[in-house]
Coordinates of C-alpha atoms and ligand atoms in Angstrom, one line a residue:
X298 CA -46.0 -49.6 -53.3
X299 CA -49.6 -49.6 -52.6
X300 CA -50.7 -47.3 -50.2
X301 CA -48.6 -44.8 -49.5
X302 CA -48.0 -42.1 -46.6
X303 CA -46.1 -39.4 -46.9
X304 CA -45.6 -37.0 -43.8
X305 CA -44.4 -33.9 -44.2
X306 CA -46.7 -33.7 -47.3
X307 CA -46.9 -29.6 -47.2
X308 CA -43.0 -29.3 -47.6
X309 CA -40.6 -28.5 -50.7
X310 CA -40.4 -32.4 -51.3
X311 CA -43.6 -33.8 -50.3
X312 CA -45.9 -31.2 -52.2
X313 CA -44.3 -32.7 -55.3
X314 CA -44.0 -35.9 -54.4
X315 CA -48.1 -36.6 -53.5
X316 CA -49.1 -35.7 -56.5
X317 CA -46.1 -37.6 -58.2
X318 CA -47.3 -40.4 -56.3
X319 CA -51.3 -40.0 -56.9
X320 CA -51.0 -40.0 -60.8
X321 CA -48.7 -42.8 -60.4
X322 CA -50.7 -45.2 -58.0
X323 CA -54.6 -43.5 -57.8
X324 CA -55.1 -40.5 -55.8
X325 CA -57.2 -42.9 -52.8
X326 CA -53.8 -44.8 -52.6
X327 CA -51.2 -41.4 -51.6
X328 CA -51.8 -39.9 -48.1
X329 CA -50.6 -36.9 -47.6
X330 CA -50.3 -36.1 -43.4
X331 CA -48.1 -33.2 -42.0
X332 CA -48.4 -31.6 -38.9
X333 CA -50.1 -28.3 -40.4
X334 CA -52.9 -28.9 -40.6
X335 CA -55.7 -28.7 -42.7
X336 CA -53.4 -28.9 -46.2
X337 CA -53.5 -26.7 -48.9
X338 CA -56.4 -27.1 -51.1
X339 CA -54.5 -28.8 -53.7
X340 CA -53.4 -31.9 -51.3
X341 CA -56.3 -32.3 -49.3
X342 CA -59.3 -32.3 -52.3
X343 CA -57.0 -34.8 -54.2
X344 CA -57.0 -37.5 -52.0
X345 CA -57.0 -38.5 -48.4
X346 CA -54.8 -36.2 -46.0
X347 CA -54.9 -36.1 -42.0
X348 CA -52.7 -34.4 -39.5
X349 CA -49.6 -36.2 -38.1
X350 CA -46.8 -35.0 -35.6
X351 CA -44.0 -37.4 -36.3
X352 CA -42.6 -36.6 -32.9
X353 CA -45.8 -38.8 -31.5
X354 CA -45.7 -42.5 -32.8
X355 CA -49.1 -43.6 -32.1
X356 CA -50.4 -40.9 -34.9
X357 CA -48.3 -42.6 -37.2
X358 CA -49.2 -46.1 -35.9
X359 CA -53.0 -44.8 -36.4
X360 CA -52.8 -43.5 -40.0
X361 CA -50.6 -46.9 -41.4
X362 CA -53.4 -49.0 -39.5
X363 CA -56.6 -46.8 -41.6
X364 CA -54.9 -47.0 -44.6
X365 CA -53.5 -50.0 -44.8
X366 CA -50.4 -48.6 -45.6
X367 CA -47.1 -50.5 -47.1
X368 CA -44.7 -47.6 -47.8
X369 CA -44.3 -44.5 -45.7
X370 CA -41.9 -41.5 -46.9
X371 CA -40.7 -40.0 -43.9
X372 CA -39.7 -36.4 -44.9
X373 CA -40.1 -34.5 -41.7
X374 CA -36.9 -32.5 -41.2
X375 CA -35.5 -28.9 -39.8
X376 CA -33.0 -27.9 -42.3
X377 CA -29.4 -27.2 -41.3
X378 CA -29.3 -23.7 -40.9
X379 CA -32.4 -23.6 -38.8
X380 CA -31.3 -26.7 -36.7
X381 CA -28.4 -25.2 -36.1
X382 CA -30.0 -22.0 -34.3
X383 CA -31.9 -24.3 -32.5
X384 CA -30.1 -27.7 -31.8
X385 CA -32.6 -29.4 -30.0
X386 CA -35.5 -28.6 -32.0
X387 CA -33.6 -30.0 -35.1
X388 CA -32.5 -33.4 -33.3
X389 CA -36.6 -33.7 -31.0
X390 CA -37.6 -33.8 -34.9
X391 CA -35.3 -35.4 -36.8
X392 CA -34.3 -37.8 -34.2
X393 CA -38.1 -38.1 -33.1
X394 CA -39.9 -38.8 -36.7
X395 CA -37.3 -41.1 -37.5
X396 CA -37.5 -43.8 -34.7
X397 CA -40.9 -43.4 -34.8
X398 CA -41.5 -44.1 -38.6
X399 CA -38.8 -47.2 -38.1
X400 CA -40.4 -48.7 -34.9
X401 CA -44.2 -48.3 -36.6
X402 CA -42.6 -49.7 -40.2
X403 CA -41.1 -52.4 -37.8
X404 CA -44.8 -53.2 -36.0
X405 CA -47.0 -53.1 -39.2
X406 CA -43.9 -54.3 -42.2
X407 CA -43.8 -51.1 -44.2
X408 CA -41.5 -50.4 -46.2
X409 CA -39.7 -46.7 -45.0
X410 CA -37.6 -43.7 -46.9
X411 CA -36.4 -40.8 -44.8
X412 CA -34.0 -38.9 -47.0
X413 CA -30.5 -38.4 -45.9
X414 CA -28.5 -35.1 -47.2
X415 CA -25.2 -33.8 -48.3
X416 CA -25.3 -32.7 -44.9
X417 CA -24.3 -36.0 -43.9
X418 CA -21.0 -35.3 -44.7
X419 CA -18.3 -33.2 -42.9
X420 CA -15.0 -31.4 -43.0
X421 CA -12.8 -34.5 -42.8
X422 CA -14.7 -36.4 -46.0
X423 CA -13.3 -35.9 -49.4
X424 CA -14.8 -33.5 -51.0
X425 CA -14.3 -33.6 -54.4
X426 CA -16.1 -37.0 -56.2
X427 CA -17.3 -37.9 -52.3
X428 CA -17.6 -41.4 -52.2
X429 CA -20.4 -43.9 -51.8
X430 CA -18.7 -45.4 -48.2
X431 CA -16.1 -42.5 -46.4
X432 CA -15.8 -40.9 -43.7
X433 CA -18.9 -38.9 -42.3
X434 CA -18.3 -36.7 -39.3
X435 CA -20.7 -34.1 -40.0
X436 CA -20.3 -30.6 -37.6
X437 CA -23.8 -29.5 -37.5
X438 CA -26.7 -31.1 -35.5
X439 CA -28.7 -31.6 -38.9
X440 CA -25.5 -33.9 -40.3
X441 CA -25.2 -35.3 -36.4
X442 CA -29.1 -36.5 -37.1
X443 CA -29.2 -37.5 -40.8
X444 CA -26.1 -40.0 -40.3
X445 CA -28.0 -41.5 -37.3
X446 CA -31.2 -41.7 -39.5
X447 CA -28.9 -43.2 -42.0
X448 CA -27.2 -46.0 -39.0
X449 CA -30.7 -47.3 -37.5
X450 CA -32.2 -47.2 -40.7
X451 CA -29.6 -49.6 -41.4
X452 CA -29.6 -51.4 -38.1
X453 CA -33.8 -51.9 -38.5
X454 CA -32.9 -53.9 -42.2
X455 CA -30.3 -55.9 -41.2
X456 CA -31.8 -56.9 -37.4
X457 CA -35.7 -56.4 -38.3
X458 CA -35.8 -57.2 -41.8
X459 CA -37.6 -53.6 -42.4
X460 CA -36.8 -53.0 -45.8
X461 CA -35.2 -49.0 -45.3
X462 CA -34.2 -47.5 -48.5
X463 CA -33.2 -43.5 -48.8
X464 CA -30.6 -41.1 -50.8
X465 CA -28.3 -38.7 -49.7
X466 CA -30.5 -35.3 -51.9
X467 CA -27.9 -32.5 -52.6
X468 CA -29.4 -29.3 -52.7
X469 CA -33.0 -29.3 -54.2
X470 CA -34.0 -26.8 -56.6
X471 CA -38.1 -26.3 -56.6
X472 CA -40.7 -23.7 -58.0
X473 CA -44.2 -25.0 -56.1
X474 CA -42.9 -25.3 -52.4
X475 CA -40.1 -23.0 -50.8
X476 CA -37.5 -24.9 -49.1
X477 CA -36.3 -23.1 -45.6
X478 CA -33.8 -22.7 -43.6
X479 CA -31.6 -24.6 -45.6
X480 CA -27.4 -24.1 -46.8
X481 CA -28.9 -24.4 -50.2
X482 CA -32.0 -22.5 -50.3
X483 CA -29.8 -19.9 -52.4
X484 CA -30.1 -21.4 -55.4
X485 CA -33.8 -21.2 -55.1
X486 CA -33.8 -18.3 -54.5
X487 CA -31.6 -16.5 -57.2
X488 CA -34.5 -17.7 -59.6
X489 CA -37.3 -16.0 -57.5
X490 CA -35.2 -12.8 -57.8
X491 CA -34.4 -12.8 -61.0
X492 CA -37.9 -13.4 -62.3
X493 CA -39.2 -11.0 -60.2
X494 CA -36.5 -8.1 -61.6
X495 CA -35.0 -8.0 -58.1
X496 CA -31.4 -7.9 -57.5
X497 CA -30.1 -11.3 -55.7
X498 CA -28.2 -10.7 -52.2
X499 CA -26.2 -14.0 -52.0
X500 CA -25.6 -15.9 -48.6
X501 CA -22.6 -17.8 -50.1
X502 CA -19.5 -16.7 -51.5
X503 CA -17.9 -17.1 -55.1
X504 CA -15.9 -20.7 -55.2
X505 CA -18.7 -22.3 -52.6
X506 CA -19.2 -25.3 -54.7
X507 CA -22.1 -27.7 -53.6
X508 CA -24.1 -30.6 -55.4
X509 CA -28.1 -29.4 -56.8
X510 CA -30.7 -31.3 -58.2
X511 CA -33.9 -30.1 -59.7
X512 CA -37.0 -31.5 -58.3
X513 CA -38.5 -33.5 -61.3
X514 CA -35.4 -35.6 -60.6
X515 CA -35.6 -35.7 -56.7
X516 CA -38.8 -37.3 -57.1
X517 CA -37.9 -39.4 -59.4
X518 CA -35.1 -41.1 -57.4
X519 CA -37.3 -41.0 -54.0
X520 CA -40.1 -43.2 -56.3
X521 CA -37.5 -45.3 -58.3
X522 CA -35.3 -46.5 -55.6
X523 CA -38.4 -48.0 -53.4
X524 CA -39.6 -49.7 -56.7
X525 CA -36.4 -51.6 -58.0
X526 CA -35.6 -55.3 -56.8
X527 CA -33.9 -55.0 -53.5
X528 CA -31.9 -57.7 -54.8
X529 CA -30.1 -55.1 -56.8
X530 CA -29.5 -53.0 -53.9
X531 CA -25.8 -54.0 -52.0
X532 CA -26.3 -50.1 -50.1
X533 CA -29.6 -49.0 -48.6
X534 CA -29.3 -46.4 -46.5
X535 CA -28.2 -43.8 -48.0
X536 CA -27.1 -43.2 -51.9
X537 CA -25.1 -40.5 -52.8
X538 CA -26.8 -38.7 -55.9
X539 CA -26.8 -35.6 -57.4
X540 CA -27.2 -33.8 -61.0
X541 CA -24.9 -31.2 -60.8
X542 CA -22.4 -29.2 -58.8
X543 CA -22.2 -25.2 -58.8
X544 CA -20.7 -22.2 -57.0
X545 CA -22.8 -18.7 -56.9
X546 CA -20.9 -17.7 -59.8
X547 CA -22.0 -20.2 -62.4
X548 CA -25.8 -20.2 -61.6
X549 CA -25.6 -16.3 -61.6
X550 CA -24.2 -16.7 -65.0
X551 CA -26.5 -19.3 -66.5
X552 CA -29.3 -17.1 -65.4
X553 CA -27.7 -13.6 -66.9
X554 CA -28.3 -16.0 -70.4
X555 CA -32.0 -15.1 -69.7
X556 CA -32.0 -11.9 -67.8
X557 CA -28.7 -10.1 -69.1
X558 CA -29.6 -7.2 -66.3
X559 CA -29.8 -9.1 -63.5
X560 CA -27.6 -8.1 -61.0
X561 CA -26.0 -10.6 -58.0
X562 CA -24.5 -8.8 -55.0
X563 CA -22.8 -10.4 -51.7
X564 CA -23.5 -10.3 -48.6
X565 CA -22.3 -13.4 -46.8
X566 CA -23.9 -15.2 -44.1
X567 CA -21.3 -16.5 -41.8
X568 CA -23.3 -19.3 -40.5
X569 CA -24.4 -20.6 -44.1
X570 CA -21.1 -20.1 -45.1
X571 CA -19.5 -22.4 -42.3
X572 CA -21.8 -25.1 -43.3
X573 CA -21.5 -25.1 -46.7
X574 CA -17.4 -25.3 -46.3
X575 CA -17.8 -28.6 -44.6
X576 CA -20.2 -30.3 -47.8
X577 CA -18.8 -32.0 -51.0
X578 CA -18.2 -30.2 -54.0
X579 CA -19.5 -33.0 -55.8
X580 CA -20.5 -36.3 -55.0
X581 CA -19.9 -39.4 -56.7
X582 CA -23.3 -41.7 -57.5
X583 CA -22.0 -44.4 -59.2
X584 CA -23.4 -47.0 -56.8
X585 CA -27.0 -45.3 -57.2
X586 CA -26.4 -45.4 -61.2
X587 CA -25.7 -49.1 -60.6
X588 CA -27.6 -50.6 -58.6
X589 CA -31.1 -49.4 -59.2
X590 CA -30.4 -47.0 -62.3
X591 CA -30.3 -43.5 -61.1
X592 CA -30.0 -41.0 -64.1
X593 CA -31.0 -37.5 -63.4
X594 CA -32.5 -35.5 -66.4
X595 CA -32.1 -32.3 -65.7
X596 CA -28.7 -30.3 -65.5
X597 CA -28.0 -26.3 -64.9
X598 CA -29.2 -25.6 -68.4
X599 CA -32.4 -27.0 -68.9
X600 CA -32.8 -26.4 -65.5
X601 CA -32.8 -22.7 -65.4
X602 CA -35.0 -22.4 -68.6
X603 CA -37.5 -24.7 -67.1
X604 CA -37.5 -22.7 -63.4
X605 CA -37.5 -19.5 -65.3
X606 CA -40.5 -21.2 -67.5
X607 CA -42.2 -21.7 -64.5
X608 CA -41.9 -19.1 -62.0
X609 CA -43.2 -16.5 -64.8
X610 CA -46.6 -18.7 -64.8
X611 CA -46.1 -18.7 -61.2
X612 CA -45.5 -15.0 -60.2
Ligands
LIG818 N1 -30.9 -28.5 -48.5 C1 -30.5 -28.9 -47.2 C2 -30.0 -27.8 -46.4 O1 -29.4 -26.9 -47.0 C3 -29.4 -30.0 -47.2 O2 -30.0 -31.2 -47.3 O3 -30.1 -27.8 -45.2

């Protein structure tokens, strides 16, 4: 990785991830693009930026040809509960920003990550220690689109020679960016609340286990995976990995450590809640671990101090 582009550069992953990647490579060689435009101030006075809707490949095209880019992160995405009240929007822009990134990585040899999710998986895979290869018949439009993303990401390596990498991210767990509209935004959430003195309403109910990652990690594996030897890799698109697995209960109880009074009440959102019934529990990310050395560093523990840490700086 030389130059970079990353779209969808104002969301919960990308804010993180440009300035992961400018500290890493020099702040002229990150470009941060997203279809808001102009960026926050933080994004656009730390190196270049422009405005990019993924759904229109010749903006994409226009910004790898300027910068003479070599990697583009893809992270453009409606999140599954959204998607799900609106099924075309979440397949036009999931669908949409991922052909285009592969046709443009295919015309000017970039090398391309667009992120697949737990929500690639549906009712019929194993959900406990989800394997690397099983079944994946997703039930919402979100999982209908990241297991294509996931197929012709695939197809464009193996009949192209466009070298497609991604993981599968669990649930994401962030202080600088909200996440929205996703199954997992809860366990944002609860920290928000609880550092605030608020009383959490939770979406999901007690026993609603689901793989989380905090985002030091997330970044981590996004910038790791496009760096290591692709003769190491045997998968590419996409690697199961995660950091932990919780229900309600257990984050709510980590977080009481710090905030004895804080108070978790339920209110359950049916749609959240069907989604979430059709995830893993917990994945298994051996293959990641093996072939290109994934090792998260945070779990629920040092998680939670470091979010609580932060969000009282923050708020
Ligand atoms: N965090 C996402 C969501 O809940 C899953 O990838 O939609």
């Amino acid at each position: 990785m030389k130059n970079v582009l990353v779209i969808g550069a104002s969301g919960q992953i990308g804010s993180e991830l440009v300035l992961a990647l400018r500290n890493k490579l020099g702040s002229n060689h990150v470009v941060a693009a997203d279809i808001r435009f102009p960026l926050d101030k933080e994004l656009a006075e730390g190196g270049p930026s422009c405005k990019i809707d993924a759904t229109q490949a010749q903006e994409i095209a226009d910004a790898v040809k300027k910068y003479h880019i070599d990697t583009i992160y893809n992270l453009v995405a409606i999140l599954s509960a959204t998607a799900e009240a609106n099924p075309m929007l979440g397949w036009n822009i999931g669908m949409g920003s991922v052909l285009n990134c592969l046709e443009v990585a295919r015309e000017f040899k970039t090398a391309l990550s667009t992120p697949s999710s737990i929500g690639a998986f549906g009712p019929d895979t194993p959900p406990d220690n989800t394997p690397q290869d099983t079944i994946q018949r997703p039930k919402t439009i979100y999982g209908v689109s990241k297991v294509a993303g996931e197929l012709l990401s695939d197809y464009y390596f193996k009949r192209f020679g466009v070298d497609t990498r991604s993981v599968r991210y669990p649930g994401l767990i962030s202080n600088k960016t909200l996440p929205g509209g996703g199954t997992t935004d809860y366990a944002v959430e609860i920290y928000y609340a609880a550092v605030k003195g608020e009383k959490f309403i939770c979406p999901l109910q007690k026993g609603t286990f689901m793989d989380m990652m905090y985002m030091p990690d997330a970044i981590d594996a996004a910038i790791d995976l496009m760096e290591v030897d692709p003769a190491r890799l045997i998968h590419r698109n996409s690697f199961n990995v995660t950091a932990m697995s919780f229900d309600p209960e257990i984050i709510y109880n980590e977080i009481k450590k710090h905030y004895p009074n804080f108070v978790m009440e339920y209110d359950i959102n049916p749609l959240k809640q069907s989604i979430a019934n059709t995830w893993p529990n917990s994945m298994d990310d051996t293959c990641a671990r093996q072939e290109w050395g994934w090792n998260p560093k945070y779990n629920l523990t040092s998680m939670t101090e470091d979010m609580i840490k932060e969000l009282k700086k923050k708020l």
